[in-house]
Amino acid sequence: QVQLQESGPGLVKPSQTLSLTCTVSGASISSGGYYWSWIRQHPGKGLEWIGYIYYSGSTHYNPSLRSRVTISVDTSKNQFSLKLSSVTAADTAVYYCARSGVPGWGFDYWGQGTLVIVSS
Amino acid sequence: SYELTQPPSVSVSPGQTASITCSGDKLGDKYACWYQQKPGQSPVLVIYQDTKRPSGIPERFSGSNSGNTATLTVSGTQAMDEADYYCQAWDSSTAHVVFGGGTRLTVL
């Protein structure tokens, strides 16, 4: 059974960098064939795709966040990570990691989500 | 950038059929998928590649996609189907993922 688990600080100060890691079990990122995404959901709002990475390191980002986002992969640890710089209160959200085949084929596995609050 | 539009809310009586639409330019030329999200839970994929149901998803969930509109249909709606539903597509021209704004399905 594939499982994804987000981890990282739940509280980040404004202007700092939000850093989260997604640990994958039950599947190997380095096997290829899947894209690994970060998605967020502001409180009471809809889903917003942040970006995805392939095991090779190839990435694609949401244009609205591109200037502040970096997604990386560590195949030795079977993890991928999100860094979002210069955060503001508007970045307060539940952050999910998720897996998809071809990106248009849907996210079939999701992490439980982690709430990140940006506040001083 | 590519956009998907959903109605904010849809209401249905138990046992009836609910239809939730998702509109986007030439959406029928792309694959659409649908997610169900209940309060405090992660989204669950209920339809992918327009019409396919993942293992474990009840047959009462079905999908279609043509022209500019994808539709999620819930037949014989049950109280447990009350949730937020999101459509999603992939814009192959930009390789970007796009979500609709979500529709709250209320079973009255």
Short mmCIF file of C-alpha atoms in Angstrom, two decimals:
data_model
loop_
_atom_site.label_atom_id
_atom_site.label_comp_id
_atom_site.label_asym_id
_atom_site.label_seq_id
_atom_site.Cartn_x
_atom_site.Cartn_y
_atom_site.Cartn_z
CA GLN A 1 0.00 0.00 0.00
CA VAL A 2 1.44 3.34 -1.05
CA GLN A 3 1.62 5.91 1.72
CA LEU A 4 2.78 9.51 1.72
CA GLN A 5 3.57 11.45 4.88
CA GLU A 6 4.27 15.17 5.11
CA SER A 7 6.58 16.52 7.79
CA GLY A 8 7.95 19.89 8.75
CA PRO A 9 7.35 22.91 10.97
CA GLY A 10 3.77 23.87 11.58
CA LEU A 11 4.66 27.49 12.26
CA VAL A 12 6.82 29.71 10.07
CA LYS A 13 7.60 33.38 10.53
CA PRO A 14 6.80 35.90 7.80
CA SER A 15 9.59 36.43 5.25
CA GLN A 16 11.16 33.08 6.14
CA THR A 17 11.24 29.90 4.07
CA LEU A 18 8.66 27.16 4.50
CA SER A 19 10.24 23.71 4.22
CA LEU A 20 8.31 20.45 4.05
CA THR A 21 9.28 16.89 3.26
CA CYS A 22 7.13 14.06 1.93
CA THR A 23 8.26 10.54 2.80
CA VAL A 24 6.97 7.83 0.47
CA SER A 25 6.50 4.22 1.50
CA GLY A 26 5.18 1.28 -0.48
CA ALA A 27 6.58 2.67 -3.74
CA SER A 28 9.97 3.74 -4.98
CA ILE A 29 10.32 7.23 -6.39
CA SER A 30 13.37 6.11 -8.39
CA SER A 31 11.35 3.48 -10.24
CA GLY A 32 9.89 6.23 -12.40
CA GLY A 33 6.48 6.33 -14.01
CA TYR A 34 5.03 8.70 -11.43
CA TYR A 35 5.06 12.40 -10.72
CA TRP A 36 5.26 13.70 -7.17
CA SER A 37 3.36 16.86 -6.37
CA TRP A 38 2.75 19.44 -3.70
CA ILE A 39 -0.76 20.84 -3.41
CA ARG A 40 -2.11 23.27 -0.85
CA GLN A 41 -5.49 24.31 0.45
CA HIS A 42 -6.08 27.62 2.16
CA PRO A 43 -8.50 27.39 5.12
CA GLY A 44 -12.01 26.91 3.81
CA LYS A 45 -10.87 27.24 0.20
CA GLY A 46 -10.15 25.05 -2.81
CA LEU A 47 -7.12 23.09 -3.93
CA GLU A 48 -4.10 24.83 -5.45
CA TRP A 49 -1.39 22.91 -7.29
CA ILE A 50 2.09 24.09 -6.33
CA GLY A 51 4.27 21.94 -8.52
CA TYR A 52 5.58 18.47 -9.28
CA ILE A 53 8.83 16.64 -9.74
CA TYR A 54 9.86 13.49 -11.56
CA TYR A 55 12.49 11.12 -10.17
CA SER A 56 14.99 12.53 -12.64
CA GLY A 57 14.66 15.94 -11.01
CA SER A 58 12.57 17.50 -13.75
CA THR A 59 10.11 20.00 -12.26
CA HIS A 60 7.10 22.08 -13.20
CA TYR A 61 5.68 24.83 -11.03
CA ASN A 62 2.48 26.84 -10.77
CA PRO A 63 3.29 30.13 -12.52
CA SER A 64 1.78 32.10 -9.65
CA LEU A 65 4.32 30.61 -7.22
CA ARG A 66 7.25 29.84 -9.50
CA SER A 67 9.48 32.64 -8.28
CA ARG A 68 9.31 31.36 -4.69
CA VAL A 69 9.08 27.57 -5.04
CA THR A 70 11.68 24.85 -5.20
CA ILE A 71 10.79 21.15 -5.25
CA SER A 72 13.58 18.62 -4.93
CA VAL A 73 13.87 14.85 -4.66
CA ASP A 74 16.12 12.57 -2.63
CA THR A 75 15.75 9.11 -4.11
CA SER A 76 18.11 7.59 -1.55
CA LYS A 77 15.64 8.50 1.19
CA ASN A 78 12.56 8.05 -1.00
CA GLN A 79 11.54 11.60 -0.21
CA PHE A 80 10.72 14.78 -2.02
CA SER A 81 10.66 18.25 -0.55
CA LEU A 82 9.10 21.69 -0.90
CA LYS A 83 10.69 25.01 -0.17
CA LEU A 84 8.59 28.17 -0.40
CA SER A 85 10.50 31.37 0.24
CA SER A 86 9.45 34.80 1.50
CA VAL A 87 6.24 33.52 3.03
CA THR A 88 3.40 35.73 4.18
CA ALA A 89 0.14 35.07 5.99
CA ALA A 90 -1.35 34.28 2.58
CA ASP A 91 0.75 31.11 2.54
CA THR A 92 -1.06 29.74 5.60
CA ALA A 93 -2.64 26.53 4.34
CA VAL A 94 -2.81 22.77 4.60
CA TYR A 95 -0.04 21.37 2.43
CA TYR A 96 -0.49 17.98 0.79
CA CYS A 97 1.93 15.79 -1.09
CA ALA A 98 0.45 13.49 -3.72
CA ARG A 99 1.33 11.05 -6.49
CA SER A 100 0.09 10.89 -10.05
CA GLY A 101 0.87 8.90 -13.15
CA VAL A 102 0.84 11.14 -16.17
CA PRO A 103 -0.19 14.39 -14.45
CA GLY A 104 -3.53 14.52 -16.21
CA TRP A 105 -4.47 11.09 -14.98
CA GLY A 106 -5.24 12.18 -11.45
CA PHE A 107 -3.60 12.04 -8.04
CA ASP A 108 -4.20 8.53 -6.78
CA TYR A 109 -2.42 8.78 -3.44
CA TRP A 110 -2.33 11.72 -1.05
CA GLY A 111 -0.68 12.42 2.24
CA GLN A 112 -2.82 13.36 5.22
CA GLY A 113 -1.85 17.00 4.88
CA THR A 114 -0.03 19.29 7.26
CA LEU A 115 -1.19 22.70 8.40
CA VAL A 116 1.41 25.41 8.12
CA ILE A 117 0.66 28.72 9.78
CA VAL A 118 2.65 31.81 8.88
CA SER A 119 2.74 34.13 11.84
CA SER A 120 5.23 36.04 13.93
CA SER B 1 -3.51 30.46 -17.86
CA TYR B 2 -6.02 27.65 -18.13
CA GLU B 3 -9.05 27.82 -15.85
CA LEU B 4 -11.75 25.39 -14.75
CA THR B 5 -15.12 26.63 -13.51
CA GLN B 6 -17.48 24.75 -11.20
CA PRO B 7 -20.76 25.79 -9.59
CA PRO B 8 -20.22 26.58 -5.89
CA SER B 9 -23.01 24.30 -4.75
CA VAL B 10 -25.36 21.57 -5.87
CA SER B 11 -28.22 20.12 -3.86
CA VAL B 12 -29.85 16.74 -4.31
CA SER B 13 -32.42 14.62 -2.51
CA PRO B 14 -31.38 11.19 -1.25
CA GLY B 15 -31.73 8.54 -3.95
CA GLN B 16 -31.76 11.09 -6.76
CA THR B 17 -29.08 11.88 -9.32
CA ALA B 18 -26.64 14.73 -8.84
CA SER B 19 -24.66 16.26 -11.68
CA ILE B 20 -21.66 18.51 -11.10
CA THR B 21 -20.19 20.34 -14.06
CA CYS B 22 -16.69 21.58 -14.77
CA SER B 23 -16.12 24.00 -17.63
CA GLY B 24 -12.94 24.93 -19.45
CA ASP B 25 -11.84 25.87 -22.93
CA LYS B 26 -11.79 22.70 -25.05
CA LEU B 27 -11.79 20.63 -21.86
CA GLY B 28 -13.01 17.68 -23.90
CA ASP B 29 -9.61 17.57 -25.58
CA LYS B 30 -7.96 16.94 -22.22
CA TYR B 31 -8.42 14.28 -19.57
CA ALA B 32 -10.54 15.35 -16.59
CA CYS B 33 -10.61 13.79 -13.17
CA TRP B 34 -12.65 14.32 -10.03
CA TYR B 35 -11.95 14.28 -6.31
CA GLN B 36 -14.21 13.95 -3.30
CA GLN B 37 -13.15 15.71 -0.12
CA LYS B 38 -14.94 15.39 3.20
CA PRO B 39 -14.25 17.76 6.11
CA GLY B 40 -10.87 17.25 7.69
CA GLN B 41 -9.83 14.61 5.15
CA SER B 42 -7.54 14.46 2.16
CA PRO B 43 -9.12 14.44 -1.30
CA VAL B 44 -9.99 11.07 -2.80
CA LEU B 45 -9.83 10.39 -6.53
CA VAL B 46 -13.25 9.20 -7.70
CA ILE B 47 -12.95 9.56 -11.49
CA TYR B 48 -9.87 9.69 -13.72
CA GLN B 49 -9.33 9.85 -17.47
CA ASP B 50 -12.84 11.28 -17.83
CA THR B 51 -14.78 8.11 -17.10
CA LYS B 52 -12.72 5.59 -15.12
CA ARG B 53 -13.34 4.69 -11.50
CA PRO B 54 -10.43 3.74 -9.23
CA SER B 55 -10.72 0.52 -7.32
CA GLY B 56 -13.07 0.85 -4.39
CA ILE B 57 -15.12 3.73 -5.78
CA PRO B 58 -18.83 2.85 -5.97
CA GLU B 59 -20.44 2.40 -9.37
CA ARG B 60 -22.86 5.24 -8.64
CA PHE B 61 -20.01 7.63 -9.49
CA SER B 62 -19.57 8.21 -13.22
CA GLY B 63 -17.99 10.83 -15.43
CA SER B 64 -18.14 12.26 -18.93
CA ASN B 65 -16.21 14.89 -20.83
CA SER B 66 -17.05 16.53 -24.13
CA GLY B 67 -16.72 19.93 -25.72
CA ASN B 68 -16.03 22.45 -22.98
CA THR B 69 -17.65 20.55 -20.10
CA ALA B 70 -16.82 17.59 -17.90
CA THR B 71 -19.56 16.20 -15.69
CA LEU B 72 -19.49 14.11 -12.55
CA THR B 73 -22.70 12.20 -12.00
CA VAL B 74 -23.68 10.60 -8.72
CA SER B 75 -26.60 8.24 -9.18
CA GLY B 76 -28.75 7.17 -6.24
CA THR B 77 -27.05 9.75 -4.06
CA GLN B 78 -26.53 8.78 -0.45
CA ALA B 79 -26.00 10.90 2.63
CA MET B 80 -22.38 9.75 2.71
CA ASP B 81 -21.81 11.43 -0.67
CA GLU B 82 -22.21 14.87 0.87
CA ALA B 83 -18.80 16.46 0.35
CA ASP B 84 -16.80 18.95 -1.71
CA TYR B 85 -15.97 17.83 -5.23
CA TYR B 86 -13.10 19.16 -7.32
CA CYS B 87 -12.41 18.67 -10.99
CA GLN B 88 -8.84 18.69 -12.27
CA ALA B 89 -7.18 18.69 -15.66
CA TRP B 90 -3.70 18.91 -17.06
CA ASP B 91 -2.83 21.59 -19.54
CA SER B 92 -0.46 19.73 -21.83
CA SER B 93 0.67 22.95 -23.52
CA THR B 94 2.21 24.18 -20.28
CA ALA B 95 2.51 20.89 -18.35
CA HIS B 96 0.58 22.53 -15.53
CA VAL B 97 -2.06 20.98 -13.30
CA VAL B 98 -5.30 22.92 -12.88
CA PHE B 99 -8.06 22.46 -10.31
CA GLY B 100 -11.59 23.76 -10.45
CA GLY B 101 -12.82 25.88 -7.57
CA GLY B 102 -14.86 23.07 -6.05
CA THR B 103 -18.55 22.27 -5.64
CA ARG B 104 -20.24 21.50 -2.34
CA LEU B 105 -22.72 18.69 -2.80
CA THR B 106 -25.51 18.82 -0.25
CA VAL B 107 -27.82 15.85 0.21
CA LEU B 108 -31.06 17.28 1.57
#
